XYZ file of C-alpha atoms in Angstrom:
630
model
C 230.898 127.116 86.458
C 230.004 124.340 84.141
C 230.239 121.939 87.008
C 228.290 124.166 89.162
C 225.960 124.678 86.385
C 225.736 121.025 85.828
C 225.232 120.351 89.445
C 222.767 123.129 89.692
C 221.165 121.997 86.521
C 221.193 118.509 87.834
C 219.374 119.567 90.899
C 217.170 121.686 88.791
C 216.751 118.837 86.422
C 216.055 116.542 89.333
C 213.484 118.943 90.532
C 211.994 119.205 87.125
C 211.917 115.461 86.740
C 210.237 115.146 90.102
C 207.617 117.665 89.067
C 207.014 115.921 85.811
C 206.699 112.612 87.552
C 204.205 114.066 90.007
C 202.218 115.487 87.171
C 202.169 112.129 85.504
C 201.009 110.479 88.651
C 198.100 112.961 88.882
C 197.160 112.339 85.336
C 198.921 115.383 83.912
C 201.068 115.461 80.786
C 204.114 117.369 79.688
C 203.437 120.712 78.266
C 200.371 121.452 80.497
C 201.156 123.246 83.663
C 200.593 121.820 87.080
C 196.898 120.912 87.773
C 195.770 121.776 84.250
C 195.512 118.250 82.796
C 192.121 116.952 81.758
C 192.022 114.258 84.560
C 193.337 116.382 87.393
C 191.549 116.930 90.794
C 188.527 115.361 92.541
C 186.711 114.923 89.203
C 189.426 112.812 87.696
C 189.275 109.061 87.119
C 191.263 108.389 90.272
C 188.834 110.465 92.345
C 185.871 108.632 90.952
C 187.461 105.334 91.657
C 188.151 106.208 95.250
C 184.556 107.496 95.629
C 183.119 104.302 94.219
C 185.388 102.267 96.382
C 184.224 104.170 99.430
C 180.600 103.626 98.477
C 181.229 99.949 97.960
C 182.840 99.702 101.362
C 179.927 101.455 102.984
C 177.386 99.239 101.215
C 179.271 96.142 102.220
C 179.370 97.317 105.813
C 175.625 98.117 105.657
C 174.821 94.694 104.264
C 176.881 93.076 106.924
C 175.177 95.169 109.576
C 171.721 94.287 108.144
C 172.610 90.617 108.109
C 173.814 90.801 111.660
C 170.643 92.630 112.906
C 168.053 90.949 110.660
C 167.087 88.299 113.140
C 166.770 90.841 115.930
C 164.549 93.098 113.873
C 162.380 90.217 112.698
C 161.964 89.095 116.260
C 160.905 92.584 117.258
C 158.364 92.794 114.406
C 157.038 89.382 115.266
C 156.604 90.355 118.888
C 154.719 93.499 117.876
C 152.547 91.531 115.457
C 151.806 88.852 118.036
C 151.000 91.482 120.615
C 148.622 93.190 118.193
C 147.054 89.876 117.252
C 146.718 88.913 120.904
C 145.006 92.207 121.604
C 142.650 91.717 118.681
C 141.873 88.139 119.705
C 141.395 89.209 123.295
C 139.095 92.010 122.236
C 137.161 89.601 120.010
C 136.850 87.059 122.833
C 135.638 89.728 125.229
C 133.227 91.082 122.608
C 131.977 87.554 121.903
C 131.227 86.880 125.561
C 129.605 90.278 125.998
C 127.473 89.858 122.874
C 123.938 88.670 123.511
C 121.699 87.180 120.876
C 118.879 89.729 120.646
C 115.215 88.878 120.403
C 113.663 89.236 116.944
C 112.416 92.766 116.423
C 108.637 93.167 116.726
C 107.835 93.430 113.035
C 109.621 90.141 112.441
C 107.596 88.416 115.160
C 104.322 89.640 113.700
C 102.282 87.233 111.656
C 99.076 87.394 109.682
C 96.074 85.102 109.818
C 95.147 83.433 106.553
C 91.631 82.464 105.533
C 90.910 79.673 103.067
C 87.647 78.302 101.718
C 86.228 74.824 102.273
C 88.430 73.439 99.486
C 91.577 75.076 100.855
C 91.693 77.820 98.214
C 93.156 81.120 99.397
C 90.495 83.577 100.466
C 92.508 86.406 102.044
C 94.378 87.461 105.147
C 94.242 89.769 108.106
C 97.255 91.262 109.841
C 100.025 93.836 109.455
C 102.535 91.476 107.825
C 101.892 88.714 105.330
C 103.800 86.062 107.266
C 103.004 82.778 108.948
C 105.441 80.698 110.936
C 105.604 76.993 110.246
C 107.930 74.297 111.623
C 110.780 73.132 109.415
C 109.121 69.727 109.252
C 106.431 71.288 107.042
C 109.005 72.446 104.497
C 109.988 69.596 102.138
C 113.649 68.669 102.325
C 114.184 69.480 98.659
C 112.833 73.002 99.243
C 115.295 73.452 102.107
C 118.127 72.246 99.895
C 117.023 74.561 97.080
C 117.383 77.574 99.376
C 120.792 76.367 100.545
C 121.909 75.844 96.929
C 120.774 79.351 96.020
C 121.998 81.290 99.039
C 124.757 79.473 100.979
C 126.037 76.101 99.770
C 128.362 75.659 102.737
C 125.577 76.292 105.251
C 125.605 72.805 106.738
C 129.340 72.978 107.509
C 130.317 76.643 107.957
C 130.714 78.489 111.252
C 127.965 80.934 110.533
C 130.069 83.539 108.751
C 131.995 84.012 105.529
C 135.261 85.865 106.303
C 135.808 86.651 102.643
C 132.334 88.151 102.294
C 132.798 90.168 105.500
C 136.137 91.558 104.266
C 134.620 92.403 100.896
C 131.677 94.172 102.511
C 133.950 96.032 104.924
C 136.154 97.255 102.079
C 133.100 98.369 100.126
C 131.880 100.325 103.146
C 135.262 102.009 103.698
C 135.884 102.762 100.033
C 132.353 103.891 99.328
C 131.792 101.126 96.779
C 128.618 99.220 96.007
C 127.030 97.096 98.689
C 128.367 93.576 98.726
C 126.337 90.408 99.229
C 127.516 86.893 99.814
C 126.485 86.644 103.466
C 125.725 83.217 104.861
C 122.188 82.134 105.642
C 122.977 82.644 109.319
C 124.171 86.194 108.681
C 121.123 86.974 106.567
C 118.842 85.715 109.333
C 120.675 87.828 111.929
C 120.547 90.893 109.687
C 116.884 90.507 108.718
C 115.378 89.320 111.999
C 117.659 90.464 114.806
C 119.437 93.637 113.697
C 118.722 96.867 111.881
C 119.493 96.981 108.146
C 122.013 99.863 108.348
C 125.300 99.370 106.469
C 128.081 100.256 108.931
C 131.274 98.525 110.019
C 130.126 98.306 113.632
C 126.834 96.685 112.634
C 128.649 94.294 110.299
C 131.032 93.320 113.112
C 128.126 92.761 115.493
C 126.365 90.705 112.835
C 129.441 88.464 112.546
C 129.725 87.975 116.321
C 126.029 87.169 116.706
C 126.195 84.812 113.719
C 129.095 82.887 115.226
C 127.398 82.694 118.597
C 124.107 81.649 117.008
C 125.872 78.925 115.053
C 127.527 77.632 118.230
C 124.383 77.704 120.383
C 121.638 76.708 117.913
C 121.286 73.792 115.562
C 121.454 74.326 111.819
C 117.822 73.280 111.532
C 116.765 75.939 114.064
C 118.648 78.619 112.140
C 117.240 77.464 108.797
C 113.718 77.419 110.228
C 114.088 80.995 111.483
C 115.493 82.094 108.145
C 112.760 80.447 106.078
C 110.076 82.009 108.280
C 111.425 85.559 107.957
C 113.239 85.998 104.633
C 111.428 88.242 102.154
C 110.265 86.644 98.889
C 108.611 89.614 97.224
C 104.896 90.057 96.533
C 104.528 91.218 100.138
C 105.337 87.731 101.439
C 107.717 87.243 104.364
C 108.495 83.586 104.931
C 108.134 80.432 102.874
C 104.494 79.758 103.794
C 103.190 83.116 102.585
C 105.452 82.945 99.528
C 104.066 79.529 98.574
C 100.537 80.935 98.730
C 101.295 84.203 96.919
C 103.266 82.623 94.067
C 101.576 79.244 93.631
C 98.414 79.191 95.764
C 99.558 76.217 97.870
C 100.925 75.571 101.357
C 104.679 75.219 101.747
C 104.317 71.508 102.471
C 102.768 71.027 99.026
C 105.510 72.753 97.014
C 107.034 70.704 94.209
C 110.755 70.487 93.440
C 110.359 73.003 90.612
C 108.309 75.406 92.716
C 110.760 75.187 95.617
C 113.707 75.938 93.341
C 111.823 78.898 91.847
C 111.115 80.410 95.280
C 114.743 79.886 96.297
C 115.812 81.717 93.142
C 113.569 84.684 93.945
C 115.324 85.441 97.275
C 118.309 86.988 95.482
C 116.375 90.032 94.160
C 112.773 89.624 95.338
C 111.551 93.054 94.265
C 112.630 92.230 90.696
C 111.754 88.560 90.418
C 108.305 88.974 91.976
C 107.051 89.996 88.537
C 107.886 86.576 87.090
C 104.910 85.129 85.299
C 103.659 88.515 84.115
C 106.862 90.104 82.765
C 108.570 87.990 80.031
C 112.001 89.550 80.570
C 111.930 88.936 84.322
C 110.636 85.415 83.787
C 113.459 84.575 81.360
C 116.098 85.800 83.800
C 114.545 83.856 86.657
C 114.454 80.704 84.540
C 118.246 80.948 84.127
C 118.761 81.247 87.862
C 116.261 78.425 88.482
C 118.278 76.152 86.181
C 121.455 77.072 88.083
C 119.842 76.171 91.421
C 118.546 72.832 90.128
C 121.964 71.959 88.685
C 123.562 72.604 92.079
C 120.914 70.479 93.789
C 121.546 67.591 91.386
C 125.318 67.933 91.840
C 125.008 67.782 95.639
C 122.612 64.844 95.555
C 119.668 66.836 96.931
C 117.604 65.637 93.973
C 118.042 62.703 91.646
C 119.072 62.976 88.024
C 115.549 61.889 87.085
C 114.054 64.716 89.141
C 116.423 67.171 87.487
C 115.597 65.940 84.031
C 111.867 66.072 84.704
C 111.820 69.567 86.219
C 109.746 72.147 84.376
C 109.570 75.823 85.224
C 106.353 76.296 87.211
C 103.454 78.576 86.361
C 103.248 81.616 88.648
C 100.029 83.221 89.795
C 99.417 86.505 88.034
C 100.957 89.540 89.691
C 99.843 92.029 90.854
C 96.774 90.242 92.193
C 93.265 91.527 91.631
C 91.305 93.551 94.136
C 89.682 91.283 96.744
C 87.665 93.965 98.508
C 84.651 93.386 96.283
C 83.429 90.168 97.889
C 85.994 88.346 99.935
C 86.150 90.868 102.722
C 82.499 90.127 103.546
C 83.454 86.502 104.069
C 86.587 87.339 106.031
C 84.628 89.686 108.296
C 82.139 86.961 109.188
C 84.777 84.243 109.646
C 87.148 86.472 111.643
C 84.430 87.415 114.094
C 83.433 83.783 114.594
C 87.040 82.509 114.810
C 87.983 85.068 117.461
C 84.910 84.068 119.453
C 85.790 80.362 119.227
C 89.343 81.012 120.447
C 88.305 83.501 123.124
C 90.515 86.296 121.787
C 89.982 89.650 120.110
C 89.891 90.037 116.350
C 93.102 92.088 116.549
C 94.839 89.240 118.376
C 93.518 86.844 115.766
C 94.901 88.977 112.919
C 98.398 89.037 114.420
C 98.421 85.452 115.634
C 99.509 83.528 112.552
C 96.411 81.302 112.415
C 94.975 79.508 109.407
C 91.190 79.668 109.379
C 89.499 77.133 107.155
C 86.044 78.492 106.397
C 82.906 76.743 105.182
C 82.585 78.968 102.126
C 82.671 77.754 98.546
C 84.709 80.466 96.842
C 83.770 79.307 93.334
C 80.060 79.564 94.163
C 80.613 82.909 95.902
C 82.343 84.360 92.841
C 79.579 83.014 90.606
C 76.989 84.650 92.864
C 78.763 87.991 92.583
C 78.786 87.774 88.786
C 75.124 86.780 88.584
C 74.036 89.472 91.009
C 76.086 92.116 89.230
C 75.051 91.601 85.624
C 72.413 89.121 85.335
C 69.073 90.532 85.752
C 67.650 88.999 82.583
C 67.859 85.405 81.460
C 68.929 84.564 77.949
C 65.546 82.942 77.287
C 63.927 86.339 77.488
C 63.175 88.937 80.091
C 59.393 88.615 79.898
C 59.425 84.868 80.538
C 61.444 85.362 83.664
C 59.182 88.193 84.753
C 56.019 86.148 84.353
C 57.466 83.254 86.332
C 58.662 85.560 89.062
C 55.366 87.408 89.146
C 53.392 84.202 89.449
C 55.552 82.890 92.286
C 55.484 86.236 94.056
C 51.693 86.320 94.273
C 50.847 87.881 90.948
C 52.363 91.343 91.509
C 52.799 93.038 88.184
C 56.374 94.222 88.710
C 56.773 94.906 85.019
C 54.247 97.691 85.391
C 56.049 99.316 88.339
C 57.769 102.543 87.435
C 60.640 103.860 89.519
C 61.771 107.427 89.676
C 64.980 108.987 90.734
C 68.164 107.163 91.696
C 67.219 103.694 92.972
C 69.742 101.243 94.346
C 68.812 97.551 94.335
C 70.324 95.387 97.083
C 70.796 91.648 96.603
C 71.521 89.316 99.508
C 72.232 85.605 99.023
C 72.670 82.848 101.620
C 73.361 79.179 100.927
C 73.746 76.709 103.788
C 73.564 72.993 104.523
C 70.374 71.772 106.295
C 71.001 69.789 109.453
C 74.646 70.904 109.499
C 74.650 74.716 109.417
C 77.725 75.172 107.211
C 77.382 78.425 105.225
C 78.494 78.024 101.620
C 77.577 81.428 100.169
C 77.184 84.729 102.007
C 76.676 87.490 99.454
C 76.074 90.696 101.356
C 76.696 93.415 98.801
C 78.267 94.287 95.490
C 81.416 95.953 96.821
C 82.856 95.892 100.328
C 84.833 99.074 99.673
C 81.669 101.102 99.110
C 79.386 99.147 101.463
C 81.106 97.216 104.268
C 77.711 96.414 105.839
C 76.719 92.804 105.075
C 73.074 92.684 103.955
C 72.958 88.877 104.096
C 74.163 88.500 107.660
C 73.056 91.747 109.303
C 70.492 93.366 107.014
C 66.860 93.564 108.134
C 64.656 92.892 105.101
C 60.861 93.050 105.232
C 59.649 89.449 105.094
C 55.997 89.940 104.122
C 54.557 86.712 102.754
C 57.904 84.903 102.980
C 57.002 83.951 106.591
C 53.475 82.681 105.840
C 54.436 78.968 105.813
C 55.498 79.232 109.479
C 52.328 80.914 110.706
C 50.298 78.981 113.246
C 53.065 76.475 113.951
C 54.647 75.788 117.305
C 58.238 76.865 116.856
C 60.894 76.134 119.438
C 64.087 78.071 120.178
C 65.799 79.615 118.411
C 62.886 80.090 115.996
C 60.342 80.949 118.692
C 59.780 84.581 117.694
C 60.384 84.141 113.953
C 56.814 84.923 112.903
C 56.795 88.032 115.069
C 59.880 89.386 113.321
C 58.771 91.750 110.590
C 62.219 92.097 109.019
C 64.500 89.098 109.617
C 67.987 88.843 108.220
C 68.365 86.690 105.085
C 70.615 84.349 107.090
C 67.901 83.786 109.691
C 65.156 83.145 107.151
C 67.395 80.720 105.286
C 68.070 78.895 108.583
C 64.322 78.554 109.180
C 63.713 76.963 105.774
C 66.805 74.749 106.288
C 65.183 73.535 109.520
C 62.099 72.468 107.579
C 64.312 70.746 105.001
C 66.052 68.856 107.854
C 62.740 67.514 109.230
C 62.553 70.076 112.010
C 66.220 69.931 113.117
C 67.693 73.410 113.499
C 71.447 73.689 112.901
C 73.240 76.820 114.086
C 74.817 78.515 111.023
C 78.615 78.622 111.142
C 81.388 79.858 108.853
C 84.527 78.422 110.495
C 85.312 74.742 109.992
C 88.806 74.541 111.504
C 91.499 76.773 113.024
C 95.149 75.760 113.032
C 98.464 77.364 113.898
C 101.931 76.012 113.161
C 100.410 72.705 112.156
C 98.373 72.260 115.358
C 94.574 72.123 115.278
C 93.158 74.556 117.834
C 89.485 74.319 116.917
C 87.308 72.087 114.771
C 83.624 72.701 114.175
C 80.867 70.191 114.876
C 77.211 70.768 113.966
C 75.183 72.209 116.840
C 71.653 71.016 116.345
C 68.361 70.958 118.195
C 64.710 70.310 117.364
C 62.954 73.569 116.519
C 59.711 72.253 114.979
C 57.859 68.983 114.744
C 58.583 66.627 111.898
C 54.974 66.966 110.733
C 55.153 70.745 110.626
C 58.460 70.587 108.823
C 56.925 68.269 106.236
C 54.049 70.668 105.661
C 56.518 73.461 104.904
C 58.939 71.436 102.894
C 56.436 69.362 100.919
C 59.316 67.218 99.772
C 59.042 63.506 98.932
C 62.235 62.582 100.798
C 61.842 58.932 99.880
C 62.702 59.797 96.256
C 66.330 60.527 95.449
C 65.395 62.334 92.244
C 62.934 64.694 93.902
C 63.133 68.272 92.696
C 63.891 70.976 95.256
C 61.048 73.094 96.575
C 60.819 76.831 95.959
C 59.025 79.407 98.107
C 58.617 83.044 97.134
C 57.371 85.944 99.167
C 57.280 89.702 99.143
C 56.497 92.797 101.161
C 54.478 94.796 98.691
C 56.692 96.015 95.893
C 59.554 96.826 98.239
C 61.118 93.354 98.755
C 61.242 90.045 96.978
C 62.269 86.715 98.552
C 62.957 83.392 96.924
C 64.108 80.261 98.786
C 64.996 76.990 97.074
C 65.672 74.024 99.321
C 65.929 70.291 99.653
C 67.549 68.045 102.245
C 71.017 68.881 100.905
C 71.014 72.631 100.381
C 68.981 75.746 101.236
C 69.428 78.836 99.087
C 67.735 82.153 99.887
C 67.823 85.236 97.641
C 66.449 88.533 98.977
C 66.065 91.753 96.993
C 65.078 95.198 98.200
C 65.471 98.706 96.848
C 66.116 102.143 98.306
C 66.762 105.714 97.406
C 70.341 106.218 98.654
C 71.044 108.761 101.367
C 72.085 112.189 100.150
C 73.627 114.717 102.467
C 71.445 114.933 105.553
C 68.628 113.064 103.848
C 68.427 109.443 105.015
C 67.972 106.498 102.692
C 64.323 105.703 101.910
C 62.672 102.469 100.722
C 61.890 102.349 97.033
C 59.856 100.000 94.822
C 61.884 97.323 93.102
C 62.377 97.720 89.337
C 60.543 95.448 86.950
C 63.685 93.347 86.457
C 63.693 92.133 90.093
C 61.824 88.908 89.303
C 64.174 87.825 86.555
C 67.185 88.781 88.656
C 65.974 86.643 91.546
C 65.413 83.632 89.276
C 68.749 84.082 87.522
C 70.723 84.261 90.740
C 68.861 81.428 92.423
C 69.101 78.979 89.537
C 72.704 79.893 88.697
C 74.004 79.562 92.241
C 72.061 76.375 92.903
C 73.516 74.642 89.871
C 77.019 75.915 90.681
C 76.973 74.528 94.229
C 75.186 71.249 93.559
C 77.391 70.743 90.524
C 80.479 70.622 92.755
C 79.240 67.305 94.151
C 80.553 65.633 90.957
C 78.041 62.823 90.980
C 78.419 61.937 94.663
C 75.384 60.044 95.995
C 74.390 61.701 99.309
C 72.335 58.646 100.275
C 75.507 56.561 100.486
C 76.638 58.091 103.770
C 74.784 58.708 107.047
C 74.551 62.221 108.483
C 75.088 62.396 112.275
C 73.631 65.904 112.323
C 70.276 64.797 110.901
C 67.551 62.479 112.167
C 67.971 58.734 111.743
C 67.732 57.735 108.129
C 68.401 61.167 106.657
C 71.270 61.366 104.208
C 74.425 63.430 104.507
C 74.282 66.886 102.894
C 76.255 67.094 99.683
C 78.514 69.851 100.983
C 78.784 68.994 104.657
C 82.057 70.146 106.220
C 84.935 67.844 105.481
């Protein structure tokens, strides 16, 4: 039994040992039953090890698989990318060939006609847009370089576009951000002159295509010329020529380095910088940008270091400008009508044609006339003295005793022209064009009365044949008659246009049109001037039609000045205007205007001796008028 027991126990013991060993292998320990040890099962250390080992094997296999297929996948991606790029390039090429460079839109092609006085001072303009085209040759090189320095420093070498700027603008459009600038000069020209200003991706893409095509088919100078003639500079000025006039009162060809850099600086924000010169804050900011432009020009060699060191910020014309309707529109009306006639076109065609009309007017004398006619009825030496002189010259009428009743409006018309030449220097036709567009000096019929007496009984030739039968001539016609006497009987057709140019080309230039209208003897009787003496005083003739009108003409061989005054009761409702007696101040007003304007015009001669030069428009031996057309 013991043996059996031992044997049995041995087997049992063997079994027990085997169990214990198995438990040990599974992480168990004696005394804990099977599967109850702390490390037993799938959560034990052995299980985690096998799991991690499996993961490592899978990762290794994955890496191996990735390494084996990497090249194939890269090749596939590259093929897709190349195919996409090829499609994009193909689409761009097709779009490029299909894209046509459009014509400038109508408002860009429109120009205005500018009027200047005999000295070249700005008088005004006519037309829907303040713009005049000029060739690039009339823009100084340093002005061109100033614009390039301010707006697109790579202009001379780029392809017409800035990819970075396009991408930035596209992203701003997609993301709803602020508008982005930075376009090239070519792009700006395309946007401003050839396309609409809308901010869309399709328009931006078209702008880029047109810019590239423009750059490939046009020279840089052609593109820059188009840009300079259309870019907006503020103050209502489109293009460099109008900007030069509006900011500095000069033509583009006369801009200095400092002025050119200032205009180039304005392009960035024209609506803001246009106030420079009148707003200290705006001026200070523009000065900073002006300095930046000049520094870039000096760095690029566009100007010398001496030019940079000597640059001073230029003085701007005051902005906003004053109202020019008061007087200048009278002058522009007369000159526009004559200029259109000389060119054989309508006044509307003239206004839109981009012409420069150089008139015969003296703007300084015209402004002085307006001031004298507006306020100066009495002289500083005393009203009564002026009245007595005027009364004596007017035939003894006691105007000081004339009483006026009701609302009386006194009209003053003034004409100054050059005898033997016909150039009109002053044409004062009313106090304010806005309230009275009718020009009394050119078109008004004023009772002549005794003002025509010197011509009575004389044989007058055309165009003065019917002068003495004209009861109410225009002040311009009467002045022309006295100018004929001053020119020894040579009548010169009055004219207001001296020259017409466009884009630097002269299209018309005036020449005196003269003819004999009275004998030299008759002219001498009227003039009563000792022409052999250079220091002879001018003659003065006065005349009147009762108490309703007063005429005064002062004249010598260099200038004829006629002042005409008349009064009326203004129209009211259905009641027409009626003649009225002149107020007692009419005599002093006439003297004040006549003497003031005469001295203003003759004073502009600055000591020039008229006897030193012959006058082809006058008889042999007669001297050249002081203010003959240059």
